Short mmCIF file of C-alpha atoms in Angstrom, two decimals:
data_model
loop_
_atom_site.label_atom_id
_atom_site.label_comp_id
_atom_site.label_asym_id
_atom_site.label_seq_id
_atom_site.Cartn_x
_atom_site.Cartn_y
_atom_site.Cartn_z
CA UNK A 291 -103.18 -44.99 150.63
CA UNK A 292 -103.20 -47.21 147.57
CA UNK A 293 -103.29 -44.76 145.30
CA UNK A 294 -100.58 -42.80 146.48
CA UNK A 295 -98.53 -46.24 146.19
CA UNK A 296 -99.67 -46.68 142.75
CA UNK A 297 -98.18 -43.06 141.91
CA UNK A 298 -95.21 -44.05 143.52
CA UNK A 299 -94.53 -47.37 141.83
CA UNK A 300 -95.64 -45.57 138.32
CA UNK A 301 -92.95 -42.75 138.70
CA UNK A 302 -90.32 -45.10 139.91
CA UNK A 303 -90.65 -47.61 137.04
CA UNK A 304 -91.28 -44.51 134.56
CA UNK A 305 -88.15 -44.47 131.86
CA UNK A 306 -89.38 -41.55 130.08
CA UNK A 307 -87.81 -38.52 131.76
CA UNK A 308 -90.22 -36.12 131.28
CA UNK A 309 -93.60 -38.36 131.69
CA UNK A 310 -91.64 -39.39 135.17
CA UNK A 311 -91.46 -35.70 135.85
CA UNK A 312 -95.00 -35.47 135.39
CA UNK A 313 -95.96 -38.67 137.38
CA UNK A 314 -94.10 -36.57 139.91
CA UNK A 315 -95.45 -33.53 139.75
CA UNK A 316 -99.30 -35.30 139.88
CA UNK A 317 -98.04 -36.69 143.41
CA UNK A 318 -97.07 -33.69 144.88
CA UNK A 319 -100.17 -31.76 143.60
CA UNK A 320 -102.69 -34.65 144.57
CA UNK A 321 -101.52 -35.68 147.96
CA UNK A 322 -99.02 -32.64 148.94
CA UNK A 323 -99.10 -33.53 152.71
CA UNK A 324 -97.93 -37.31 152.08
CA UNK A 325 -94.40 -38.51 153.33
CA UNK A 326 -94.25 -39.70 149.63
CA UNK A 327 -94.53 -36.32 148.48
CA UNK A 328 -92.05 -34.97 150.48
CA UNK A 329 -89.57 -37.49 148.25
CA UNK A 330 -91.12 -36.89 145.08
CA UNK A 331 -90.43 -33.23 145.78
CA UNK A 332 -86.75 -34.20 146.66
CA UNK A 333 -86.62 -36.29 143.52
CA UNK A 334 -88.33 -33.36 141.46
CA UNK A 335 -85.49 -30.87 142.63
CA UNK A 336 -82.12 -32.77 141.73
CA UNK A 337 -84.54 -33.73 138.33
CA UNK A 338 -86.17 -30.73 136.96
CA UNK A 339 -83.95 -27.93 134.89
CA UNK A 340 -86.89 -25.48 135.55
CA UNK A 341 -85.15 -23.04 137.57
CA UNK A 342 -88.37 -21.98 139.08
CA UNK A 343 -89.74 -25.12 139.72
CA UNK A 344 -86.30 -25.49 141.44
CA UNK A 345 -86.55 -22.86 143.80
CA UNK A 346 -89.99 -22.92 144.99
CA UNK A 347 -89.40 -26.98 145.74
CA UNK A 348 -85.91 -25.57 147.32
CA UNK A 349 -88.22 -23.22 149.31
CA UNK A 350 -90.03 -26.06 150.86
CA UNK A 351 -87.46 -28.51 151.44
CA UNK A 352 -85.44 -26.42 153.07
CA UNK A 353 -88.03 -26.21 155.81
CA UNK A 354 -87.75 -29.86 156.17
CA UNK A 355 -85.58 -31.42 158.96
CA UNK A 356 -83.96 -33.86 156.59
CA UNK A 357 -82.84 -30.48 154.23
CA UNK A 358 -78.98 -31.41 153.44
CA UNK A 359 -76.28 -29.66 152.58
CA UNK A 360 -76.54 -31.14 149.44
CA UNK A 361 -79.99 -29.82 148.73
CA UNK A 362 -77.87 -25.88 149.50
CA UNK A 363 -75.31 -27.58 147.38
CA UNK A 364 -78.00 -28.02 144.55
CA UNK A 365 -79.66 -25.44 144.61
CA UNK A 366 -75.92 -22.89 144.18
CA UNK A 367 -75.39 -25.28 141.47
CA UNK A 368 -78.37 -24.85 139.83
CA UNK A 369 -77.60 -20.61 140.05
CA UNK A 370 -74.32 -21.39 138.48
CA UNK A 371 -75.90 -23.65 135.61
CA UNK A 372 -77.80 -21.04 134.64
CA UNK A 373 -75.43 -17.71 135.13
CA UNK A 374 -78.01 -16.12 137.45
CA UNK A 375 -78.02 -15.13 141.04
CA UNK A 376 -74.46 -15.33 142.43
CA UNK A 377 -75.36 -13.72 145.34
CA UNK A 378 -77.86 -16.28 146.69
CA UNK A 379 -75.61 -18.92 145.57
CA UNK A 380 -72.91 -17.52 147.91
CA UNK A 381 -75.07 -17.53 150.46
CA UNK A 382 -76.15 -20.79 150.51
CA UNK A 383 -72.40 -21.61 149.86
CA UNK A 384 -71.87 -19.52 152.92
CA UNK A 385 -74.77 -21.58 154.90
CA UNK A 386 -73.19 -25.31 153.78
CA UNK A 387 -69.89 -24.29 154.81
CA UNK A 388 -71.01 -23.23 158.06
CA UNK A 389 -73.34 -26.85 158.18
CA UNK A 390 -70.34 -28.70 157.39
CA UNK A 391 -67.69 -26.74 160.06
CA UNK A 392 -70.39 -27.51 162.09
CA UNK A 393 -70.18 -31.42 161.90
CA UNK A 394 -66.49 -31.36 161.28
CA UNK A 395 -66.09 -29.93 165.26
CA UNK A 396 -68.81 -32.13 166.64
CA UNK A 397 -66.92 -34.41 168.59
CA UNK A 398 -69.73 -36.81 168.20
CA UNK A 399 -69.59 -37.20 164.61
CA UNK A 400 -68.63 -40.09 162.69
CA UNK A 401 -65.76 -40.96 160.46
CA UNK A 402 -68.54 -41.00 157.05
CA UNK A 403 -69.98 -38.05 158.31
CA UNK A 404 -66.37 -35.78 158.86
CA UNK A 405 -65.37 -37.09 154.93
CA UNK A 406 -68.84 -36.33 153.74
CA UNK A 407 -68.51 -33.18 155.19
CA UNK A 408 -65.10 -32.74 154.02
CA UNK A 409 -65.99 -33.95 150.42
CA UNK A 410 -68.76 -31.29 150.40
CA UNK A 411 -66.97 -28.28 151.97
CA UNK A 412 -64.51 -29.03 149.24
CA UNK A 413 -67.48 -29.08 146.31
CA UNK A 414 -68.93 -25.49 147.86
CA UNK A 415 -65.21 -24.12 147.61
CA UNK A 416 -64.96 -24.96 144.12
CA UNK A 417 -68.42 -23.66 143.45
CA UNK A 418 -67.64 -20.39 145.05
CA UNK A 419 -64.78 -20.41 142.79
CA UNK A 420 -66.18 -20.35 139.59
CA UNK A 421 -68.20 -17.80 141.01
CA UNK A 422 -65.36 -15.88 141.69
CA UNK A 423 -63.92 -16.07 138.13
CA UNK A 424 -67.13 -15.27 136.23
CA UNK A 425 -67.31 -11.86 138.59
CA UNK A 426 -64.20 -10.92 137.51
CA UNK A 427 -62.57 -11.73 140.77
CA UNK A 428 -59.46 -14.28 138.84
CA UNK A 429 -57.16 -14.43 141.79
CA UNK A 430 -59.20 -14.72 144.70
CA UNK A 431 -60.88 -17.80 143.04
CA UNK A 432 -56.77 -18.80 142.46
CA UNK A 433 -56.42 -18.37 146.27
CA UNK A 434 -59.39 -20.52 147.51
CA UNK A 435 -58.53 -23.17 144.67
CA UNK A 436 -54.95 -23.63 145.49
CA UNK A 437 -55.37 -24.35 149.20
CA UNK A 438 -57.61 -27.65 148.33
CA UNK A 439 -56.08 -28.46 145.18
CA UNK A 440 -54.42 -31.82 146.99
CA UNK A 441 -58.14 -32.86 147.91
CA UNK A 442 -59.30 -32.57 144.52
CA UNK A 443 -61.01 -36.07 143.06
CA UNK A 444 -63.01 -34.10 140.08
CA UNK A 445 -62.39 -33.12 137.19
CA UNK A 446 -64.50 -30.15 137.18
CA UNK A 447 -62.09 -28.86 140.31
CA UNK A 448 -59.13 -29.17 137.90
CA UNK A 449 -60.73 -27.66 135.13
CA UNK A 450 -61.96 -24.80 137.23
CA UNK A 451 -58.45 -24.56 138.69
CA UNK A 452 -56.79 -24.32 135.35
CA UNK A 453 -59.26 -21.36 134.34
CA UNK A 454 -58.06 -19.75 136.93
CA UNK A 455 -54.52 -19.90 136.48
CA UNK A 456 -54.79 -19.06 132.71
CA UNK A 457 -57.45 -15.83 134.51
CA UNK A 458 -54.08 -14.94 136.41
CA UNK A 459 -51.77 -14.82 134.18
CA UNK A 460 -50.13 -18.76 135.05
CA UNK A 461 -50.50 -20.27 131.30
CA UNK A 462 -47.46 -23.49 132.13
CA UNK A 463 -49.67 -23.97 135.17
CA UNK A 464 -53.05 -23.71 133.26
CA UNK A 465 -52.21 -26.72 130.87
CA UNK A 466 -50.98 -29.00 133.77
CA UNK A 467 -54.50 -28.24 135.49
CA UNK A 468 -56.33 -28.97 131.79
CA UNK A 469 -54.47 -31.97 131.18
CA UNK A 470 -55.29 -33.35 134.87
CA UNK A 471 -58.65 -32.39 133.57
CA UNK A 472 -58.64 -34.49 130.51
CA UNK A 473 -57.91 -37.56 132.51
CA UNK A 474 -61.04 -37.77 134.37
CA UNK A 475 -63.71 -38.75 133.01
CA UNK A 476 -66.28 -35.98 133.55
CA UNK A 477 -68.60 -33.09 131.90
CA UNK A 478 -65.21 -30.76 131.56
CA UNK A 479 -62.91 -33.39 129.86
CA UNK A 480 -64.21 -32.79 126.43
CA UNK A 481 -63.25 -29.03 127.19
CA UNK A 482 -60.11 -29.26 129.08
#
């Protein structure tokens, strides 16, 4: 309907984060059955830094046939932001690895998709990681990190690498991860 085009074009055009939230958010609620809701909703998840809100629009989207890997990506990401629920993050770690092994084996799959794949296998790895290190568990995260350090393009990979080196004992190591770290520009290379 017209309307529903008007909402649209409002949150699209909106620069104020938080009153394009809400122009979101009054989408959904009014016309919740709408194809346009469906990518406000999608819009609303990567968006919002309500945890809740996160989850229950994970919760439907997931049902969707056009849920990603990303959106499991996400939504472990979002876990991880906020120190909270490792276990379900693992889990849907555990479900986008098995999406992505999954592609990588179809012999009908394309070049893009294999590297996307690739790319994101590699993203849940170092997300299961720093997992790994914040439960105490220094050298298994060491293990996983090591084996696709030569893929790494982030650096939030190198960072997390070089925490766990220092973790296990491997300070020389450590500062060449950090200073890869500091070369990328990033959220970690302030810390690195």
């Amino acid at each position: 309907s017209d309307l529903v085009d008007l909402l649209v074009a409002r949150a699209s055009n909106e620069k104020d984060r938080e009153q394009r939230l809400r122009d979101l958010r009054e989408l959904i609620d009014r016309y919740p059955q709408d194809m346009a809701a469906d990518d406000a909703r999608m819009t609303l998840f990567f968006e919002t830094k309500d945890l809740v809100e996160r989850e229950r629009l994970y919760a439907w989207l997931s049902t969707k046939t056009h849920a990603e890997i990303s959106l499991r990506l996400n939504m472990a990401q979002a876990y991880l932001d906020e120190g909270v629920r490792y276990g379900i993050a693992l889990s849907l770690l555990d479900d986008a690895e098995g999406r992505c092994d999954a592609t990588l084996k179809n012999p009908k799959a394309n070049d893009l998709s294999r590297r996307t794949a690739r790319d994101e296998m590699g993203a849940a790895e170092v997300m299961r990681a720093e997992i790994l290190l914040r439960t105490g568990k220094p050298k298994k995260a060491l293990e996983i990190l090591e084996a696709r350090k030569d893929e790494f393009k982030r650096g939030h990979s190198f960072y997390v690498l070089g925490m766990a080196l220092e973790k296990t004992g491997k300070r020389r190591d450590a500062i060449d991860a950090y200073m890869k770290a500091t070369i990328i520009v990033g959220q970690d290379q302030k810390r690195a």
